[in-house]
JSON list of C-alpha atoms and ligand atoms in Angstrom, two decimals:
[
{"chain": "A", "resi": 1, "resn": "UNK", "atom": "CA", "xyz": [25.75, -28.71, 9.23]},
{"chain": "A", "resi": 2, "resn": "UNK", "atom": "CA", "xyz": [23.93, -25.63, 9.92]},
{"chain": "A", "resi": 3, "resn": "UNK", "atom": "CA", "xyz": [27.48, -23.76, 9.41]},
{"chain": "A", "resi": 4, "resn": "UNK", "atom": "CA", "xyz": [28.46, -25.63, 6.21]},
{"chain": "A", "resi": 5, "resn": "UNK", "atom": "CA", "xyz": [24.93, -25.10, 4.78]},
{"chain": "A", "resi": 6, "resn": "UNK", "atom": "CA", "xyz": [25.13, -21.22, 5.30]},
{"chain": "A", "resi": 7, "resn": "UNK", "atom": "CA", "xyz": [28.63, -21.04, 4.24]},
{"chain": "A", "resi": 8, "resn": "UNK", "atom": "CA", "xyz": [27.59, -22.93, 1.08]},
{"chain": "A", "resi": 9, "resn": "UNK", "atom": "CA", "xyz": [24.73, -20.29, 0.29]},
{"chain": "A", "resi": 10, "resn": "UNK", "atom": "CA", "xyz": [27.48, -17.30, 0.82]},
{"chain": "A", "resi": 11, "resn": "UNK", "atom": "CA", "xyz": [29.63, -19.43, -0.93]},
{"chain": "A", "resi": 12, "resn": "UNK", "atom": "CA", "xyz": [27.08, -19.28, -3.88]},
{"chain": "A", "resi": 13, "resn": "UNK", "atom": "CA", "xyz": [25.68, -15.86, -3.60]},
{"chain": "A", "resi": 14, "resn": "UNK", "atom": "CA", "xyz": [29.11, -15.11, -4.06]},
{"chain": "A", "resi": 15, "resn": "UNK", "atom": "CA", "xyz": [30.43, -16.83, -6.81]},
{"chain": "A", "resi": 16, "resn": "UNK", "atom": "CA", "xyz": [27.20, -15.24, -8.60]},
{"chain": "A", "resi": 17, "resn": "UNK", "atom": "CA", "xyz": [28.46, -12.01, -8.08]},
{"chain": "A", "resi": 18, "resn": "UNK", "atom": "CA", "xyz": [26.78, -11.12, -5.01]},
{"chain": "A", "resi": 19, "resn": "UNK", "atom": "CA", "xyz": [28.03, -11.15, -1.70]},
{"chain": "A", "resi": 20, "resn": "UNK", "atom": "CA", "xyz": [25.50, -12.06, 0.97]},
{"chain": "A", "resi": 21, "resn": "UNK", "atom": "CA", "xyz": [26.32, -12.80, 4.72]},
{"chain": "A", "resi": 22, "resn": "UNK", "atom": "CA", "xyz": [24.53, -14.70, 6.98]},
{"chain": "A", "resi": 23, "resn": "UNK", "atom": "CA", "xyz": [22.61, -10.90, 8.08]},
{"chain": "A", "resi": 24, "resn": "UNK", "atom": "CA", "xyz": [22.11, -9.92, 5.80]},
{"chain": "A", "resi": 25, "resn": "UNK", "atom": "CA", "xyz": [20.80, -12.44, 2.89]},
{"chain": "A", "resi": 26, "resn": "UNK", "atom": "CA", "xyz": [17.30, -12.38, 4.99]},
{"chain": "A", "resi": 27, "resn": "UNK", "atom": "CA", "xyz": [15.31, -9.16, 3.44]},
{"chain": "A", "resi": 28, "resn": "UNK", "atom": "CA", "xyz": [14.02, -6.34, 5.81]},
{"chain": "A", "resi": 29, "resn": "UNK", "atom": "CA", "xyz": [11.06, -5.47, 4.34]},
{"chain": "A", "resi": 30, "resn": "UNK", "atom": "CA", "xyz": [9.20, -2.71, 4.64]},
{"chain": "A", "resi": 31, "resn": "UNK", "atom": "CA", "xyz": [5.77, -1.24, 4.85]},
{"chain": "A", "resi": 32, "resn": "UNK", "atom": "CA", "xyz": [5.09, -0.02, 0.85]},
{"chain": "A", "resi": 33, "resn": "UNK", "atom": "CA", "xyz": [1.87, 0.59, -1.07]},
{"chain": "A", "resi": 34, "resn": "UNK", "atom": "CA", "xyz": [1.37, -2.28, -3.56]},
{"chain": "A", "resi": 35, "resn": "UNK", "atom": "CA", "xyz": [-1.82, -1.44, -5.38]},
{"chain": "A", "resi": 36, "resn": "UNK", "atom": "CA", "xyz": [-4.15, 1.78, -6.20]},
{"chain": "A", "resi": 37, "resn": "UNK", "atom": "CA", "xyz": [-7.83, 0.60, -8.28]},
{"chain": "A", "resi": 38, "resn": "UNK", "atom": "CA", "xyz": [-8.10, 3.65, -9.18]},
{"chain": "A", "resi": 39, "resn": "UNK", "atom": "CA", "xyz": [-11.17, 3.91, -11.91]},
{"chain": "A", "resi": 40, "resn": "UNK", "atom": "CA", "xyz": [-13.90, 1.97, -9.97]},
{"chain": "A", "resi": 41, "resn": "UNK", "atom": "CA", "xyz": [-15.13, -0.53, -12.33]},
{"chain": "A", "resi": 42, "resn": "UNK", "atom": "CA", "xyz": [-18.71, 0.92, -14.19]},
{"chain": "A", "resi": 43, "resn": "UNK", "atom": "CA", "xyz": [-20.19, 4.10, -14.31]},
{"chain": "A", "resi": 44, "resn": "UNK", "atom": "CA", "xyz": [-18.27, 5.73, -11.84]},
{"chain": "A", "resi": 45, "resn": "UNK", "atom": "CA", "xyz": [-22.41, 6.94, -10.34]},
{"chain": "A", "resi": 46, "resn": "UNK", "atom": "CA", "xyz": [-20.08, 7.22, -6.57]},
{"chain": "A", "resi": 47, "resn": "UNK", "atom": "CA", "xyz": [-23.14, 5.22, -4.52]},
{"chain": "A", "resi": 48, "resn": "UNK", "atom": "CA", "xyz": [-21.23, 3.53, -1.99]},
{"chain": "A", "resi": 49, "resn": "UNK", "atom": "CA", "xyz": [-20.45, 0.38, -3.05]},
{"chain": "A", "resi": 50, "resn": "UNK", "atom": "CA", "xyz": [-18.15, 2.17, -6.23]},
{"chain": "A", "resi": 51, "resn": "UNK", "atom": "CA", "xyz": [-15.99, 4.39, -3.77]},
{"chain": "A", "resi": 52, "resn": "UNK", "atom": "CA", "xyz": [-15.38, 1.33, -1.46]},
{"chain": "A", "resi": 53, "resn": "UNK", "atom": "CA", "xyz": [-14.26, -0.06, -5.17]},
{"chain": "A", "resi": 54, "resn": "UNK", "atom": "CA", "xyz": [-11.74, 2.30, -5.69]},
{"chain": "A", "resi": 55, "resn": "UNK", "atom": "CA", "xyz": [-8.80, 1.70, -2.71]},
{"chain": "A", "resi": 56, "resn": "UNK", "atom": "CA", "xyz": [-5.45, 1.56, -2.37]},
{"chain": "A", "resi": 57, "resn": "UNK", "atom": "CA", "xyz": [-3.21, -1.06, -0.98]},
{"chain": "A", "resi": 58, "resn": "UNK", "atom": "CA", "xyz": [-1.02, -1.29, 1.71]},
{"chain": "A", "resi": 59, "resn": "UNK", "atom": "CA", "xyz": [1.85, -4.55, 2.21]},
{"chain": "A", "resi": 60, "resn": "UNK", "atom": "CA", "xyz": [3.69, -4.60, 5.05]},
{"chain": "A", "resi": 61, "resn": "UNK", "atom": "CA", "xyz": [6.87, -7.48, 4.12]},
{"chain": "A", "resi": 62, "resn": "UNK", "atom": "CA", "xyz": [8.30, -6.66, 7.57]},
{"chain": "A", "resi": 63, "resn": "UNK", "atom": "CA", "xyz": [8.99, -9.54, 9.75]},
{"chain": "A", "resi": 64, "resn": "UNK", "atom": "CA", "xyz": [7.28, -7.73, 12.52]},
{"chain": "A", "resi": 65, "resn": "UNK", "atom": "CA", "xyz": [3.75, -6.04, 12.85]},
{"chain": "A", "resi": 66, "resn": "UNK", "atom": "CA", "xyz": [3.63, -2.22, 12.38]},
{"chain": "A", "resi": 67, "resn": "UNK", "atom": "CA", "xyz": [1.70, 0.18, 14.45]},
{"chain": "A", "resi": 68, "resn": "UNK", "atom": "CA", "xyz": [-0.54, 2.95, 12.10]},
{"chain": "A", "resi": 69, "resn": "UNK", "atom": "CA", "xyz": [-2.14, 4.85, 14.13]},
{"chain": "A", "resi": 70, "resn": "UNK", "atom": "CA", "xyz": [-1.18, 8.65, 12.78]},
{"chain": "A", "resi": 71, "resn": "UNK", "atom": "CA", "xyz": [0.22, 7.38, 8.98]},
{"chain": "A", "resi": 72, "resn": "UNK", "atom": "CA", "xyz": [-1.44, 9.32, 6.15]},
{"chain": "A", "resi": 73, "resn": "UNK", "atom": "CA", "xyz": [-2.60, 8.61, 2.74]},
{"chain": "A", "resi": 74, "resn": "UNK", "atom": "CA", "xyz": [-3.17, 11.41, 0.50]},
{"chain": "A", "resi": 75, "resn": "UNK", "atom": "CA", "xyz": [-3.67, 12.17, -3.40]},
{"chain": "A", "resi": 76, "resn": "UNK", "atom": "CA", "xyz": [-1.73, 14.60, -5.10]},
{"chain": "A", "resi": 77, "resn": "UNK", "atom": "CA", "xyz": [-4.61, 17.17, -4.24]},
{"chain": "A", "resi": 78, "resn": "UNK", "atom": "CA", "xyz": [-3.53, 15.98, -0.56]},
{"chain": "A", "resi": 79, "resn": "UNK", "atom": "CA", "xyz": [-6.78, 14.18, 0.44]},
{"chain": "A", "resi": 80, "resn": "UNK", "atom": "CA", "xyz": [-6.27, 13.31, 3.39]},
{"chain": "A", "resi": 81, "resn": "UNK", "atom": "CA", "xyz": [-6.80, 9.81, 5.30]},
{"chain": "A", "resi": 82, "resn": "UNK", "atom": "CA", "xyz": [-4.86, 9.43, 8.64]},
{"chain": "A", "resi": 83, "resn": "UNK", "atom": "CA", "xyz": [-4.70, 6.22, 10.05]},
{"chain": "A", "resi": 84, "resn": "UNK", "atom": "CA", "xyz": [-6.89, 5.68, 13.02]},
{"chain": "A", "resi": 85, "resn": "UNK", "atom": "CA", "xyz": [-5.82, 2.91, 16.45]},
{"chain": "A", "resi": 86, "resn": "UNK", "atom": "CA", "xyz": [-4.72, 0.09, 13.28]},
{"chain": "A", "resi": 87, "resn": "UNK", "atom": "CA", "xyz": [-2.25, -2.43, 13.59]},
{"chain": "A", "resi": 88, "resn": "UNK", "atom": "CA", "xyz": [-0.65, -4.01, 10.59]},
{"chain": "A", "resi": 89, "resn": "UNK", "atom": "CA", "xyz": [0.21, -7.33, 10.97]},
{"chain": "A", "resi": 90, "resn": "UNK", "atom": "CA", "xyz": [3.29, -9.34, 9.63]},
{"chain": "A", "resi": 91, "resn": "UNK", "atom": "CA", "xyz": [3.00, -10.94, 5.76]},
{"chain": "A", "resi": 92, "resn": "UNK", "atom": "CA", "xyz": [-0.81, -8.60, 5.72]},
{"chain": "A", "resi": 93, "resn": "UNK", "atom": "CA", "xyz": [-2.14, -6.25, 3.86]},
{"chain": "A", "resi": 94, "resn": "UNK", "atom": "CA", "xyz": [-4.79, -3.18, 4.36]},
{"chain": "A", "resi": 95, "resn": "UNK", "atom": "CA", "xyz": [-7.46, -1.99, 1.66]},
{"chain": "A", "resi": 96, "resn": "UNK", "atom": "CA", "xyz": [-7.82, 1.74, 2.59]},
{"chain": "A", "resi": 97, "resn": "UNK", "atom": "CA", "xyz": [-11.22, 2.01, 0.43]},
{"chain": "A", "resi": 98, "resn": "UNK", "atom": "CA", "xyz": [-12.64, 5.71, -0.30]},
{"chain": "A", "resi": 99, "resn": "UNK", "atom": "CA", "xyz": [-16.41, 4.43, 0.96]},
{"chain": "A", "resi": 100, "resn": "UNK", "atom": "CA", "xyz": [-18.38, 4.29, 4.55]},
{"chain": "A", "resi": 101, "resn": "UNK", "atom": "CA", "xyz": [-17.55, 1.52, 6.07]},
{"chain": "A", "resi": 102, "resn": "UNK", "atom": "CA", "xyz": [-16.93, -0.11, 9.26]},
{"chain": "A", "resi": 103, "resn": "UNK", "atom": "CA", "xyz": [-12.79, -1.12, 9.66]},
{"chain": "A", "resi": 104, "resn": "UNK", "atom": "CA", "xyz": [-11.18, -4.76, 10.13]},
{"chain": "A", "resi": 105, "resn": "UNK", "atom": "CA", "xyz": [-8.24, -5.54, 9.63]},
{"chain": "A", "resi": 106, "resn": "UNK", "atom": "CA", "xyz": [-8.30, -6.45, 6.23]},
{"chain": "A", "resi": 107, "resn": "UNK", "atom": "CA", "xyz": [-9.96, -2.74, 5.30]},
{"chain": "A", "resi": 108, "resn": "UNK", "atom": "CA", "xyz": [-10.42, 0.60, 6.16]},
{"chain": "A", "resi": 109, "resn": "UNK", "atom": "CA", "xyz": [-12.87, 3.49, 5.35]},
{"chain": "A", "resi": 110, "resn": "UNK", "atom": "CA", "xyz": [-11.81, 6.94, 4.29]},
{"chain": "A", "resi": 111, "resn": "UNK", "atom": "CA", "xyz": [-15.62, 6.77, 4.60]},
{"chain": "A", "resi": 112, "resn": "UNK", "atom": "CA", "xyz": [-16.59, 9.74, 2.21]},
{"chain": "A", "resi": 113, "resn": "UNK", "atom": "CA", "xyz": [-19.10, 10.41, -0.70]},
{"chain": "A", "resi": 114, "resn": "UNK", "atom": "CA", "xyz": [-16.71, 11.74, -3.82]},
{"chain": "A", "resi": 115, "resn": "UNK", "atom": "CA", "xyz": [-13.85, 9.70, -5.25]},
{"chain": "A", "resi": 116, "resn": "UNK", "atom": "CA", "xyz": [-9.76, 10.74, -3.96]},
{"chain": "A", "resi": 117, "resn": "UNK", "atom": "CA", "xyz": [-7.73, 8.44, -6.58]},
{"chain": "A", "resi": 118, "resn": "UNK", "atom": "CA", "xyz": [-7.91, 10.29, -10.40]},
{"chain": "A", "resi": 119, "resn": "UNK", "atom": "CA", "xyz": [-9.04, 8.58, -13.13]},
{"chain": "A", "resi": 120, "resn": "UNK", "atom": "CA", "xyz": [-5.86, 9.61, -14.88]},
{"chain": "A", "resi": 121, "resn": "UNK", "atom": "CA", "xyz": [-3.09, 10.48, -13.12]},
{"chain": "A", "resi": 122, "resn": "UNK", "atom": "CA", "xyz": [-2.40, 11.15, -9.29]},
{"chain": "A", "resi": 123, "resn": "UNK", "atom": "CA", "xyz": [-0.28, 10.16, -6.99]},
{"chain": "A", "resi": 124, "resn": "UNK", "atom": "CA", "xyz": [-0.58, 8.74, -3.28]},
{"chain": "A", "resi": 125, "resn": "UNK", "atom": "CA", "xyz": [1.48, 9.42, -0.53]},
{"chain": "A", "resi": 126, "resn": "UNK", "atom": "CA", "xyz": [1.93, 6.99, 2.72]},
{"chain": "A", "resi": 127, "resn": "UNK", "atom": "CA", "xyz": [3.68, 8.70, 5.86]},
{"chain": "A", "resi": 128, "resn": "UNK", "atom": "CA", "xyz": [4.58, 8.04, 9.10]},
{"chain": "A", "resi": 129, "resn": "UNK", "atom": "CA", "xyz": [2.45, 10.21, 12.17]},
{"chain": "A", "resi": 130, "resn": "UNK", "atom": "CA", "xyz": [6.31, 12.06, 12.32]},
{"chain": "A", "resi": 131, "resn": "UNK", "atom": "CA", "xyz": [5.59, 13.07, 8.56]},
{"chain": "A", "resi": 132, "resn": "UNK", "atom": "CA", "xyz": [8.10, 11.06, 6.87]},
{"chain": "A", "resi": 133, "resn": "UNK", "atom": "CA", "xyz": [7.57, 9.65, 3.23]},
{"chain": "A", "resi": 134, "resn": "UNK", "atom": "CA", "xyz": [7.99, 5.85, 3.60]},
{"chain": "A", "resi": 135, "resn": "UNK", "atom": "CA", "xyz": [6.18, 5.24, -0.04]},
{"chain": "A", "resi": 136, "resn": "UNK", "atom": "CA", "xyz": [5.02, 6.91, -2.99]},
{"chain": "A", "resi": 137, "resn": "UNK", "atom": "CA", "xyz": [4.00, 5.59, -6.43]},
{"chain": "A", "resi": 138, "resn": "UNK", "atom": "CA", "xyz": [2.13, 7.40, -9.18]},
{"chain": "A", "resi": 139, "resn": "UNK", "atom": "CA", "xyz": [-0.20, 6.65, -12.09]},
{"chain": "A", "resi": 140, "resn": "UNK", "atom": "CA", "xyz": [-0.60, 8.41, -15.93]},
{"chain": "A", "resi": 141, "resn": "UNK", "atom": "CA", "xyz": [-2.97, 5.45, -17.93]},
{"chain": "A", "resi": 142, "resn": "UNK", "atom": "CA", "xyz": [-6.42, 6.06, -18.50]},
{"chain": "A", "resi": 143, "resn": "UNK", "atom": "CA", "xyz": [-5.63, 2.45, -20.47]},
{"chain": "A", "resi": 144, "resn": "UNK", "atom": "CA", "xyz": [-5.75, 0.89, -17.32]},
{"chain": "A", "resi": 145, "resn": "UNK", "atom": "CA", "xyz": [-7.92, 0.80, -14.21]},
{"chain": "A", "resi": 146, "resn": "UNK", "atom": "CA", "xyz": [-5.15, -0.11, -11.70]},
{"chain": "A", "resi": 147, "resn": "UNK", "atom": "CA", "xyz": [-1.17, 0.43, -11.05]},
{"chain": "A", "resi": 148, "resn": "UNK", "atom": "CA", "xyz": [0.91, -1.73, -9.20]},
{"chain": "A", "resi": 149, "resn": "UNK", "atom": "CA", "xyz": [3.16, 0.13, -7.42]},
{"chain": "B", "resi": 203, "resn": "CA", "atom": "CA1", "xyz": [-15.05, 3.72, -13.66]},
{"chain": "B", "resi": 204, "resn": "CA", "atom": "CA1", "xyz": [-7.21, 12.72, -6.53]}
]
């Protein structure tokens, strides 16, 4: 039965103009930049709560947990956050907040006293520990406070 259904799925995909082999039908997924909340709500008064309402989210859509130790997140001015011991679970999102705090599985903190993500334009770049770029996300707007990457 499974084989019959698989063949039917392949036939349907082929009929729609997309040829998918069963092994390719499951997307591999990636670790990628998901959202940048660059203009913290309200007045940017550098309070820790305001700094922490500025953040970048990274999502893992692969089928396995990914070790992010040594990975870096930088802005256009090369302010750099380097992940310490951290594993991003499969299907999970980690929020990298600008201010101070205690890291958890869902939130990590840059421990800064100033904002990183410009309110008008900036570029986030995620790199592996060996320096290779994993993802880049840019924005250029003051009309919205966040960017879906
Ligand atoms: Ca603000
Ligand atoms: Ca910046």
